[in-house]
Coordinates of C-alpha atoms in Angstrom, one line a residue:
Chain A
M1411 CA 0.0 -0.2 0.0
S1412 CA 1.3 3.4 -0.8
T1413 CA -0.3 6.9 -0.8
L1414 CA 0.5 9.9 -2.8
I1415 CA -0.3 13.0 -1.2
F1416 CA -0.7 16.3 -3.3
F1417 CA 1.1 19.1 -1.2
E1418 CA -0.1 22.8 -1.3
H1419 CA 2.8 25.1 -1.1
K1420 CA 4.1 28.5 -2.3
N1421 CA 7.5 27.5 -3.3
D1422 CA 9.5 28.7 -0.1
N1423 CA 7.4 26.6 2.1
I1424 CA 4.4 24.0 2.2
S1425 CA 0.8 24.9 3.3
I1426 CA -0.5 23.9 6.8
A1427 CA -3.5 22.5 5.0
S1428 CA -1.7 19.7 3.3
L1429 CA -0.5 18.6 6.9
H1430 CA -3.9 17.5 7.8
A1431 CA -3.9 15.1 4.4
V1432 CA -0.9 13.7 5.9
T1433 CA -2.8 12.6 9.1
A1434 CA -5.4 11.0 7.0
A1435 CA -3.0 9.1 5.1
K1436 CA -1.2 7.9 8.4
Q1437 CA -4.3 6.5 9.4
I1438 CA -4.8 4.7 6.4
G1439 CA -1.4 3.0 6.4
G1440 CA 1.2 2.1 4.0
D1441 CA 3.9 4.1 2.5
L1442 CA 3.6 8.2 2.1
V1443 CA 5.0 10.1 -0.7
A1444 CA 4.6 13.7 -1.1
L1445 CA 4.2 15.4 -4.4
I1446 CA 5.4 18.8 -4.9
A1447 CA 5.0 20.4 -8.3
G1448 CA 5.9 23.9 -9.1
S1449 CA 8.4 26.3 -10.6
G1450 CA 11.2 27.1 -8.2
C1451 CA 9.9 24.9 -5.5
T1452 CA 13.1 23.1 -4.0
A1453 CA 12.7 25.1 -0.7
A1454 CA 9.0 23.8 -0.4
A1455 CA 10.4 20.1 -1.4
E1456 CA 12.8 20.4 1.3
A1457 CA 10.3 21.5 3.8
A1458 CA 8.2 18.5 2.5
A1459 CA 10.7 16.1 3.3
K1460 CA 10.9 17.3 7.0
V1461 CA 7.2 16.1 7.6
P1462 CA 7.1 13.1 9.7
Y1463 CA 6.1 9.7 7.8
V1464 CA 6.7 11.1 4.5
S1465 CA 9.3 8.7 3.1
K1466 CA 9.8 10.3 -0.1
V1467 CA 9.2 13.6 -1.8
I1468 CA 8.8 13.7 -5.7
K1469 CA 9.6 17.2 -6.8
V1470 CA 8.2 18.4 -10.1
D1471 CA 10.0 21.6 -11.0
S1472 CA 8.7 22.9 -14.1
E1473 CA 7.5 26.2 -15.4
E1474 CA 4.0 24.6 -16.4
Y1475 CA 3.3 24.5 -12.8
T1476 CA 3.9 28.1 -11.8
H1477 CA 0.4 28.4 -11.3
V1478 CA -1.9 25.8 -10.0
M1479 CA -4.0 25.0 -13.2
P1480 CA -6.0 22.0 -12.6
E1481 CA -5.4 20.6 -16.2
N1482 CA -1.9 20.5 -15.8
L1483 CA -1.6 19.2 -12.5
A1484 CA -4.2 16.4 -12.8
N1485 CA -2.2 15.0 -15.8
L1486 CA 0.9 15.0 -13.8
I1487 CA -0.8 13.5 -10.3
A1488 CA -2.6 11.1 -12.6
R1489 CA 0.5 9.9 -14.4
I1490 CA 2.3 9.6 -11.3
A1491 CA -0.4 8.0 -9.4
A1492 CA -0.9 5.1 -12.1
D1493 CA 2.4 4.0 -11.5
S1494 CA 2.3 2.2 -8.3
Y1495 CA -0.2 3.9 -5.8
T1496 CA -3.3 2.6 -3.9
H1497 CA -4.5 6.1 -2.6
V1498 CA -4.2 9.6 -3.7
L1499 CA -5.1 12.2 -1.2
A1500 CA -5.3 16.0 -1.1
T1501 CA -7.0 18.5 1.6
A1502 CA -10.6 19.6 0.2
T1503 CA -9.4 23.1 -0.2
S1504 CA -11.0 25.0 -3.1
M1505 CA -7.5 23.6 -4.7
G1506 CA -7.9 20.1 -3.8
K1507 CA -11.6 20.4 -4.9
N1508 CA -10.6 21.8 -8.3
I1509 CA -8.1 19.0 -9.1
M1510 CA -8.7 15.8 -7.9
P1511 CA -12.0 15.0 -9.5
R1512 CA -10.0 15.7 -12.6
V1513 CA -7.4 13.2 -11.4
A1514 CA -10.1 10.5 -10.6
A1515 CA -11.6 10.9 -13.9
L1516 CA -8.5 10.5 -15.8
L1517 CA -7.9 7.4 -13.6
D1518 CA -11.3 6.2 -14.3
V1519 CA -12.0 5.7 -10.6
A1520 CA -14.5 7.5 -8.3
Q1521 CA -13.5 10.2 -5.9
V1522 CA -14.5 10.0 -2.0
S1523 CA -15.0 13.6 -1.2
D1524 CA -14.6 15.4 2.1
I1525 CA -13.6 12.2 4.3
V1526 CA -14.2 13.1 8.0
E1527 CA -12.9 9.4 9.3
V1528 CA -10.6 6.6 7.9
V1529 CA -12.5 3.3 8.9
N1530 CA -10.1 1.2 7.3
E1531 CA -7.7 1.3 4.1
N1532 CA -10.7 1.3 1.5
T1533 CA -13.7 2.7 3.7
F1534 CA -14.3 6.2 5.0
I1535 CA -16.9 8.2 6.6
R1536 CA -18.0 11.5 4.7
P1537 CA -21.0 14.0 5.5
I1538 CA -23.7 14.1 3.0
Y1539 CA -26.9 16.6 3.0
A1540 CA -25.0 19.4 4.7
G1541 CA -23.5 17.3 7.3
N1542 CA -27.1 16.0 8.2
A1543 CA -26.1 12.5 7.5
L1544 CA -22.8 10.5 7.6
A1545 CA -22.5 8.0 5.0
T1546 CA -20.0 5.1 5.3
V1547 CA -18.4 4.4 2.1
K1548 CA -16.4 1.5 0.7
S1549 CA -14.2 2.1 -2.4
L1550 CA -14.2 -0.7 -4.9
D1551 CA -11.4 1.0 -7.0
A1552 CA -7.9 -0.2 -7.3
I1553 CA -6.6 3.4 -6.7
K1554 CA -8.7 5.2 -4.1
V1555 CA -8.9 9.3 -4.9
I1556 CA -9.9 11.0 -1.8
T1557 CA -10.2 14.6 -0.3
V1558 CA -9.8 15.1 3.2
R1559 CA -11.8 17.4 5.5
S1560 CA -9.0 19.4 7.4
T1561 CA -11.4 20.2 10.4
N1562 CA -11.4 16.5 11.3
F1563 CA -7.7 15.5 10.9
D1564 CA -5.4 17.7 13.2
P1565 CA -2.4 18.6 11.0
I1566 CA 0.8 16.6 11.6
A1567 CA 3.9 18.6 12.6
N1568 CA 6.3 20.1 10.1
I1569 CA 9.4 18.8 11.8
G1570 CA 11.2 15.7 12.4
G1571 CA 11.1 13.7 9.5
S1572 CA 14.1 13.1 6.6
A1573 CA 12.4 11.8 3.2
K1574 CA 14.6 11.7 0.4
I1575 CA 13.7 14.1 -2.6
E1576 CA 13.2 12.5 -6.0
D1577 CA 13.0 14.7 -9.2
S1578 CA 10.6 13.9 -12.0
K1579 CA 9.6 15.2 -15.4
G1580 CA 6.7 17.6 -15.9
E1581 CA 3.9 16.7 -18.4
G1582 CA 4.1 20.0 -20.4
D1583 CA 1.5 22.7 -20.4
S1584 CA -1.9 21.7 -21.8
G1585 CA -2.5 24.9 -23.1
L1586 CA -6.2 24.9 -22.2
S1587 CA -6.2 27.7 -19.5
K1588 CA -4.3 30.8 -18.1
F1589 CA -3.9 32.2 -15.0
I1590 CA -4.6 36.1 -14.7
S1591 CA -4.6 37.2 -11.1
T1592 CA -5.4 36.4 -7.7
H1593 CA -7.3 38.9 -5.3
Q1594 CA -6.8 38.3 -1.6
S1595 CA -9.7 39.7 0.4
N1596 CA -8.0 40.6 3.7
P1597 CA -4.4 39.8 4.2
N1598 CA -4.4 41.2 7.8
R1599 CA -6.5 38.6 9.2
P1600 CA -6.2 35.0 9.7
D1601 CA -7.7 32.7 7.2
L1602 CA -11.3 31.2 8.2
L1603 CA -9.8 27.7 7.7
S1604 CA -6.8 28.2 10.4
A1605 CA -8.4 30.7 12.5
K1606 CA -8.7 29.9 16.5
V1607 CA -11.5 32.2 16.8
I1608 CA -14.3 33.2 14.4
V1609 CA -16.8 36.0 14.8
S1610 CA -19.7 35.5 12.4
G1611 CA -22.7 37.3 11.4
G1612 CA -26.1 36.5 10.0
R1613 CA -28.7 38.4 8.5
G1614 CA -29.5 40.0 12.1
M1615 CA -26.5 42.2 11.3
Q1616 CA -28.7 44.1 9.2
S1617 CA -26.2 46.0 7.0
S1618 CA -22.5 45.9 5.5
A1619 CA -21.3 48.5 7.9
N1620 CA -22.6 46.7 11.0
F1621 CA -20.0 43.9 10.1
K1622 CA -17.4 46.6 11.4
M1623 CA -18.4 45.5 14.8
L1624 CA -17.8 42.0 14.4
E1625 CA -14.3 42.7 12.5
E1626 CA -13.3 45.0 15.7
I1627 CA -14.0 42.1 18.0
A1628 CA -12.4 39.6 15.9
D1629 CA -9.3 41.7 15.9
K1630 CA -9.2 41.8 19.6
L1631 CA -9.4 38.1 19.7
G1632 CA -7.0 37.7 17.0
G1633 CA -9.7 36.0 15.1
A1634 CA -11.2 35.9 11.7
V1635 CA -14.8 37.2 10.6
G1636 CA -17.3 34.9 8.9
A1637 CA -20.7 35.2 7.6
T1638 CA -24.0 33.0 6.8
R1639 CA -25.1 32.7 3.4
A1640 CA -28.1 34.8 4.0
A1641 CA -25.7 37.7 5.1
V1642 CA -23.8 37.0 1.7
D1643 CA -26.9 36.8 -0.4
A1644 CA -28.0 40.2 1.4
G1645 CA -24.8 41.5 0.0
F1646 CA -23.4 42.3 3.6
M1647 CA -20.3 40.5 3.1
P1648 CA -18.4 38.8 -0.2
N1649 CA -18.8 35.1 -0.8
E1650 CA -15.5 34.3 0.6
Y1651 CA -16.6 35.0 4.1
Q1652 CA -19.3 32.6 3.7
I1653 CA -19.4 29.6 6.3
G1654 CA -21.8 26.7 5.6
Q1655 CA -22.5 23.6 3.2
T1656 CA -22.0 25.7 0.2
G1657 CA -18.9 28.0 1.6
K1658 CA -16.5 27.1 4.0
V1659 CA -16.3 24.4 6.7
V1660 CA -14.6 25.4 9.9
A1661 CA -13.9 24.3 13.4
P1662 CA -12.0 26.9 15.4
D1663 CA -11.6 26.6 19.3
L1664 CA -14.3 29.5 19.7
Y1665 CA -17.0 30.5 17.2
I1666 CA -19.1 33.3 18.0
A1667 CA -22.3 33.7 16.0
V1668 CA -24.0 36.9 16.2
G1669 CA -27.6 37.4 14.7
I1670 CA -27.4 33.8 13.2
S1671 CA -30.6 32.1 13.3
G1672 CA -29.0 28.7 12.6
A1673 CA -30.1 27.5 9.3
I1674 CA -29.2 23.7 8.4
Q1675 CA -26.8 25.0 5.8
H1676 CA -25.1 27.2 8.1
L1677 CA -24.7 24.9 11.0
A1678 CA -23.2 22.2 8.6
G1679 CA -20.2 24.5 8.2
M1680 CA -19.4 25.3 12.0
M1681 CA -20.9 22.4 14.2
N1682 CA -17.6 20.8 14.7
S1683 CA -16.3 24.0 16.4
K1684 CA -15.0 23.5 19.8
V1685 CA -16.9 26.0 21.7
I1686 CA -19.8 27.9 20.4
V1687 CA -21.5 30.9 21.5
A1688 CA -24.6 32.4 20.3
I1689 CA -26.0 36.0 20.6
N1690 CA -29.5 36.4 19.2
N1691 CA -32.6 38.2 20.2
D1692 CA -34.8 35.3 19.4
E1693 CA -34.8 32.8 22.1
D1694 CA -36.2 30.0 19.7
A1695 CA -33.4 30.2 17.3
P1696 CA -32.1 26.8 16.2
I1697 CA -28.6 28.1 16.7
F1698 CA -29.4 27.8 20.7
K1699 CA -29.5 24.3 20.1
V1700 CA -26.0 23.8 18.9
A1701 CA -24.4 26.5 20.8
D1702 CA -22.3 25.9 24.5
Y1703 CA -23.2 29.6 25.7
C1704 CA -26.1 31.2 24.9
L1705 CA -26.9 35.1 25.1
V1706 CA -30.3 36.3 24.3
G1707 CA -30.6 40.0 23.6
D1708 CA -30.2 42.8 21.2
L1709 CA -26.9 42.3 19.6
F1710 CA -26.6 45.9 19.0
K1711 CA -26.7 46.5 22.5
I1712 CA -24.4 43.5 23.3
L1713 CA -21.7 44.0 20.7
P1714 CA -20.3 47.3 22.2
E1715 CA -20.5 45.9 25.8
L1716 CA -18.6 43.0 24.5
K1717 CA -16.2 45.2 22.7
A1718 CA -15.5 47.4 25.8
S1719 CA -15.1 44.2 28.2
L1720 CA -12.6 43.0 25.8
D1721 CA -10.9 46.4 26.0
H1722 CA -10.4 45.7 29.8
L1723 CA -9.4 42.1 29.5
Chain B
M305 CA -22.4 28.2 -29.8
K306 CA -24.5 25.4 -28.1
V307 CA -24.5 24.9 -24.4
I308 CA -25.2 22.1 -22.2
V309 CA -26.8 22.5 -18.5
S310 CA -27.1 19.7 -16.2
V311 CA -29.9 19.7 -13.8
K312 CA -30.2 17.5 -10.9
R313 CA -33.5 16.9 -8.9
V314 CA -32.5 16.9 -5.1
V315 CA -34.3 17.3 -1.9
N316 CA -35.3 20.9 -1.3
H317 CA -32.8 22.8 0.7
N318 CA -35.1 23.6 3.2
V319 CA -36.5 19.9 4.2
K320 CA -35.0 18.4 7.3
I321 CA -34.1 15.0 6.0
C322 CA -34.8 11.7 7.9
I323 CA -32.5 8.9 7.8
K324 CA -34.1 5.1 7.2
A325 CA -34.4 3.1 9.9
D326 CA -32.3 0.1 8.2
Q327 CA -29.4 2.7 7.7
S328 CA -29.4 2.1 3.9
G329 CA -29.7 6.0 3.3
V330 CA -32.1 9.1 3.4
D331 CA -35.8 8.8 3.3
L332 CA -37.0 10.4 0.1
T333 CA -40.7 9.3 0.4
N334 CA -43.0 12.1 0.1
V335 CA -40.1 14.7 0.5
K336 CA -40.4 17.9 -1.4
M337 CA -38.0 17.8 -4.6
S338 CA -36.5 20.9 -6.2
M339 CA -33.6 21.5 -8.8
N340 CA -30.3 21.7 -7.0
P341 CA -29.7 25.3 -6.4
F342 CA -26.4 25.5 -8.2
D343 CA -27.9 24.1 -11.3
E344 CA -30.5 26.9 -11.3
I345 CA -27.6 29.2 -11.1
A346 CA -26.0 27.4 -14.2
V347 CA -29.5 27.5 -16.2
E348 CA -29.7 31.2 -15.3
E349 CA -26.2 32.0 -16.8
A350 CA -26.8 30.0 -20.0
V351 CA -30.0 31.6 -20.4
R352 CA -28.5 35.3 -20.0
L353 CA -25.6 34.4 -22.4
K354 CA -28.5 33.5 -24.8
E355 CA -30.2 36.5 -24.2
A356 CA -26.9 38.4 -24.9
G357 CA -26.6 36.6 -28.2
K358 CA -23.5 34.9 -27.2
V359 CA -25.0 31.2 -27.4
S360 CA -27.4 29.8 -30.0
E361 CA -29.0 26.9 -28.0
I362 CA -29.3 25.5 -24.7
T363 CA -30.1 22.0 -23.8
A364 CA -31.0 20.9 -20.2
V365 CA -30.0 17.5 -19.3
S366 CA -31.3 15.4 -16.3
I367 CA -30.6 12.0 -15.1
G368 CA -32.8 10.3 -12.8
P369 CA -36.2 8.9 -12.4
I370 CA -39.5 10.0 -14.2
Q371 CA -40.0 12.9 -12.2
A372 CA -36.6 14.3 -13.1
Q373 CA -38.7 15.6 -16.1
E374 CA -40.2 18.2 -13.9
T375 CA -36.7 19.5 -13.1
I376 CA -36.1 19.7 -17.0
R377 CA -39.3 21.5 -17.3
T378 CA -38.1 24.1 -14.9
A379 CA -35.1 24.7 -16.9
L380 CA -37.2 24.9 -20.1
A381 CA -39.5 27.4 -18.3
M382 CA -36.4 29.4 -17.5
G383 CA -35.5 29.8 -20.9
A384 CA -33.7 26.7 -22.1
D385 CA -34.5 25.2 -25.5
S386 CA -34.8 21.5 -25.2
G387 CA -34.3 18.7 -22.8
I388 CA -32.6 15.3 -22.5
H389 CA -33.8 12.8 -19.7
V390 CA -31.6 10.0 -19.1
V391 CA -34.1 7.7 -17.2
N392 CA -32.4 6.0 -14.3
D393 CA -33.8 4.6 -11.0
I394 CA -30.5 3.8 -9.2
E395 CA -28.2 5.9 -7.5
I396 CA -25.2 6.6 -9.6
E397 CA -21.7 8.1 -9.0
P398 CA -20.3 11.6 -10.4
I399 CA -18.0 9.3 -12.5
T400 CA -20.7 7.7 -14.4
V401 CA -22.9 11.1 -14.6
A402 CA -19.8 12.4 -16.3
K403 CA -19.5 9.7 -18.7
I404 CA -23.1 10.1 -19.7
L405 CA -22.9 13.7 -20.1
K406 CA -19.6 13.2 -22.1
S407 CA -21.6 11.1 -24.6
I408 CA -24.2 13.6 -24.8
V409 CA -22.2 16.4 -25.3
E410 CA -20.4 14.8 -28.3
K411 CA -23.8 13.8 -29.6
I412 CA -25.0 17.4 -29.8
N413 CA -21.7 18.9 -30.5
S414 CA -21.9 21.6 -27.5
T415 CA -19.2 23.9 -26.8
I416 CA -19.9 24.8 -23.3
C417 CA -21.2 22.9 -20.5
F418 CA -22.6 24.8 -17.3
L419 CA -23.1 22.7 -14.0
G420 CA -23.4 23.5 -10.6
K421 CA -20.4 23.3 -8.4
Q422 CA -22.0 20.7 -6.1
A423 CA -25.4 18.9 -5.7
I424 CA -26.8 19.5 -2.2
D425 CA -27.5 16.0 -1.6
D426 CA -24.3 14.1 -2.0
D427 CA -22.3 17.2 -1.8
C428 CA -19.6 15.7 -4.2
N429 CA -18.5 18.8 -5.8
Q430 CA -17.0 16.4 -8.7
T431 CA -19.2 15.8 -11.9
G432 CA -17.9 19.2 -13.7
Q433 CA -14.1 18.5 -13.2
M434 CA -14.7 14.8 -14.1
L435 CA -16.7 16.0 -17.3
S436 CA -13.9 18.2 -18.4
A437 CA -11.3 15.7 -17.7
L438 CA -13.1 13.0 -19.8
L439 CA -13.5 15.6 -22.7
G440 CA -9.8 16.8 -22.4
W441 CA -11.4 20.4 -22.1
S442 CA -10.7 23.4 -20.0
Q443 CA -12.1 23.8 -16.8
A444 CA -13.3 26.9 -14.7
T445 CA -14.9 25.7 -11.3
F446 CA -17.0 27.8 -8.6
A447 CA -17.4 30.8 -11.0
S448 CA -18.7 34.1 -10.0
R449 CA -18.4 35.7 -13.2
V450 CA -18.1 34.5 -16.7
E451 CA -17.1 36.8 -20.0
I452 CA -17.2 35.3 -23.3
N453 CA -14.8 36.7 -26.1
D454 CA -14.8 34.5 -29.2
D455 CA -13.1 31.2 -28.2
E456 CA -11.9 32.3 -24.7
L457 CA -13.7 33.0 -21.6
T458 CA -12.6 35.0 -18.6
V459 CA -13.7 33.6 -15.3
N460 CA -13.7 35.0 -11.8
R461 CA -13.4 32.1 -9.4
E462 CA -14.4 31.9 -5.8
I463 CA -11.0 30.3 -4.2
D464 CA -10.1 30.0 -0.3
G465 CA -9.2 33.8 0.9
G466 CA -10.5 35.6 -2.2
L467 CA -11.1 35.4 -6.1
E468 CA -8.9 34.0 -8.8
T469 CA -9.3 35.4 -12.4
I470 CA -8.3 32.8 -15.5
K471 CA -8.9 32.4 -19.0
V472 CA -9.8 29.3 -20.4
K473 CA -10.2 28.2 -24.1
T474 CA -13.2 26.8 -25.5
P475 CA -14.7 24.1 -25.4
T476 CA -14.9 24.2 -21.6
V477 CA -16.9 23.3 -18.5
I478 CA -18.0 25.9 -16.0
T479 CA -19.1 25.1 -12.6
T480 CA -21.4 27.7 -11.1
D481 CA -20.8 29.3 -7.4
L482 CA -23.4 31.4 -5.5
R483 CA -22.5 35.0 -6.7
L484 CA -22.6 34.4 -10.3
N485 CA -26.0 35.1 -10.6
E486 CA -29.8 35.3 -9.2
P487 CA -31.9 33.0 -10.9
R488 CA -35.0 34.3 -12.3
F489 CA -38.7 33.4 -11.0
V490 CA -40.3 31.3 -13.7
S491 CA -43.4 33.0 -14.8
L492 CA -46.8 31.2 -15.7
P493 CA -46.7 31.9 -19.4
N494 CA -43.3 30.7 -19.6
I495 CA -44.4 27.4 -17.7
I496 CA -46.9 26.8 -20.3
K497 CA -44.7 27.8 -23.3
A498 CA -42.1 25.0 -21.8
K499 CA -44.8 22.5 -22.1
K500 CA -44.3 22.8 -25.9
K501 CA -40.8 22.2 -25.9
T502 CA -39.2 18.8 -26.4
I503 CA -37.8 16.4 -24.1
A504 CA -35.8 13.4 -25.6
Q505 CA -35.8 10.2 -23.4
M506 CA -32.9 7.8 -23.4
V507 CA -31.4 5.4 -21.1
A508 CA -27.6 5.2 -20.1
S509 CA -27.0 2.2 -22.4
D510 CA -28.3 4.0 -25.5
L511 CA -25.3 6.3 -24.9
G512 CA -22.9 3.3 -24.3
V513 CA -22.6 3.8 -20.7
S514 CA -22.4 1.2 -18.2
L515 CA -23.7 1.7 -14.8
S516 CA -21.3 -0.4 -12.8
S517 CA -20.5 1.1 -9.3
H518 CA -17.4 2.1 -8.1
L519 CA -18.3 2.7 -4.5
R520 CA -20.7 1.1 -1.9
T521 CA -22.6 2.6 0.7
I522 CA -22.3 0.5 3.9
K523 CA -24.3 2.6 5.9
V524 CA -25.9 6.3 6.5
V525 CA -26.4 7.5 10.2
D526 CA -27.3 10.6 11.9
P527 CA -24.3 12.8 12.8
P528 CA -23.3 12.9 16.8
E529 CA -25.5 15.9 18.4
R530 CA -23.8 18.4 20.2
A531 CA -24.7 18.6 24.2
G532 CA -27.1 21.3 25.1
G533 CA -25.6 24.5 26.2
I534 CA -26.2 27.0 29.2
K535 CA -27.7 30.3 29.1
V536 CA -25.6 33.5 30.2
A537 CA -27.2 36.6 31.6
N538 CA -24.8 39.0 30.2
V539 CA -21.5 39.7 28.5
Y540 CA -19.7 39.9 31.9
E541 CA -21.1 36.1 32.5
L542 CA -20.3 35.1 28.9
L543 CA -16.5 36.2 29.1
S544 CA -15.9 35.0 32.5
K545 CA -17.3 31.4 31.5
L546 CA -15.1 31.6 28.0
K547 CA -12.0 32.3 30.2
S548 CA -12.3 30.1 33.2
E549 CA -14.5 27.3 32.2
A550 CA -14.0 26.8 28.4
R551 CA -10.7 28.6 28.6
V552 CA -10.6 29.6 25.0
I553 CA -9.8 33.3 25.4

């Protein structure tokens, strides 16, 4: 048994997101091989070689991988995977979700998306219906292509390993697509997927301007700001802030839900948070059923109090 | 330029689902069904491109039981020109759906396929990418803006932490995200007009696709419930609990 793990990286270092996939791969068992594809990615390959349990790093340093274009990467991953691997893993980030189904199709196998638990080498648990049900699924394919939900597997350490690095050739540019630009929404606050604290607002926030209050509280706690689909649909916040079935799935240590009723689709994205606080004026709001600490009241009175108290903390 | 939009019939997003007692799956008897919300966005985008004169013909495809016809009718009422219904009563996986769609794409010679980024029942988020790979086409997933210029599309994609802009060559597969557009309400005259549009019926074997499965569902269960919480009276009590009891601040 051997697992190929697609590592996300920024040339000079590896992404924490991929360390979650290593934990899942370790639970599956067998040999672990990391794939680093990029252009000028030697430092990232060296960083991947230090990840415990990784026995080999395959480094593909070639121009066509300067940007993460799925057409190019899927061709590469599928070629390497077809060699001798039983499993191909990536973390279910927007990058992993973009590339891995393409890999599966090229290998003519199914993909098991967003696993939250490894039962054994071919059986996995994954949420369906926005996390309202958990399906145990057995893969009958010779190569199992899997994406891993990061919130359910703690990241492995990034020191202590000593894997060998092996160079491999690229597949050339498919010429099908071209990267133009990225627009990072807020580089100063932690990413939703790695934040320890998330302060999140719903339709109850009433306006885009009122989200400022949540931002101030998030900054005091060193946290990130999130929003419900309702708040995004209403135009209060951009889509990348959206937490839920169709947005991001998060599991911070502390999740503060403000003016959020608790629609099924939102709960799916935050139910695994360690501690949930809900602030809402409707005592019957479903969010209170999942919250550890429930504060019933007018958020426009509570938020200024909360901010003032945090100032003195 | 011909376009295909795939539309899936799924449990309505407002329905609280129930799991069958034998743990074989989710109980779908007498449950309200609708078009997958992301597929509605896909139909809307295709129709807008047709209205803008960029697209000549839209075919809505659905794979599913006899009732999937209703889903196709909805797409026709929104503005699709014709439908293809691949009649199928068993649960099939995204890889198989992608093979069926590939065969249809080749049959009607379409240039763009619009799909929702994921279905809200199985939450797989795979079919568009798989279809693109099988066809050897470009892909633009999680699209929030699509602009067509001749044989190239400029697409904004929703990615973790922001937006990405890419250019893809046609033919291409686009999967739609929430912000792409707001689907129109279907008017009564359009529903009546849609009844006159044709829906071709076929089965997977007509298209040369076998329905062999790659995955087996062992069981489906309820997720573990969170233990109930406590009510706090004010901000002061909240913060002191978070500090001394939960130890998260």
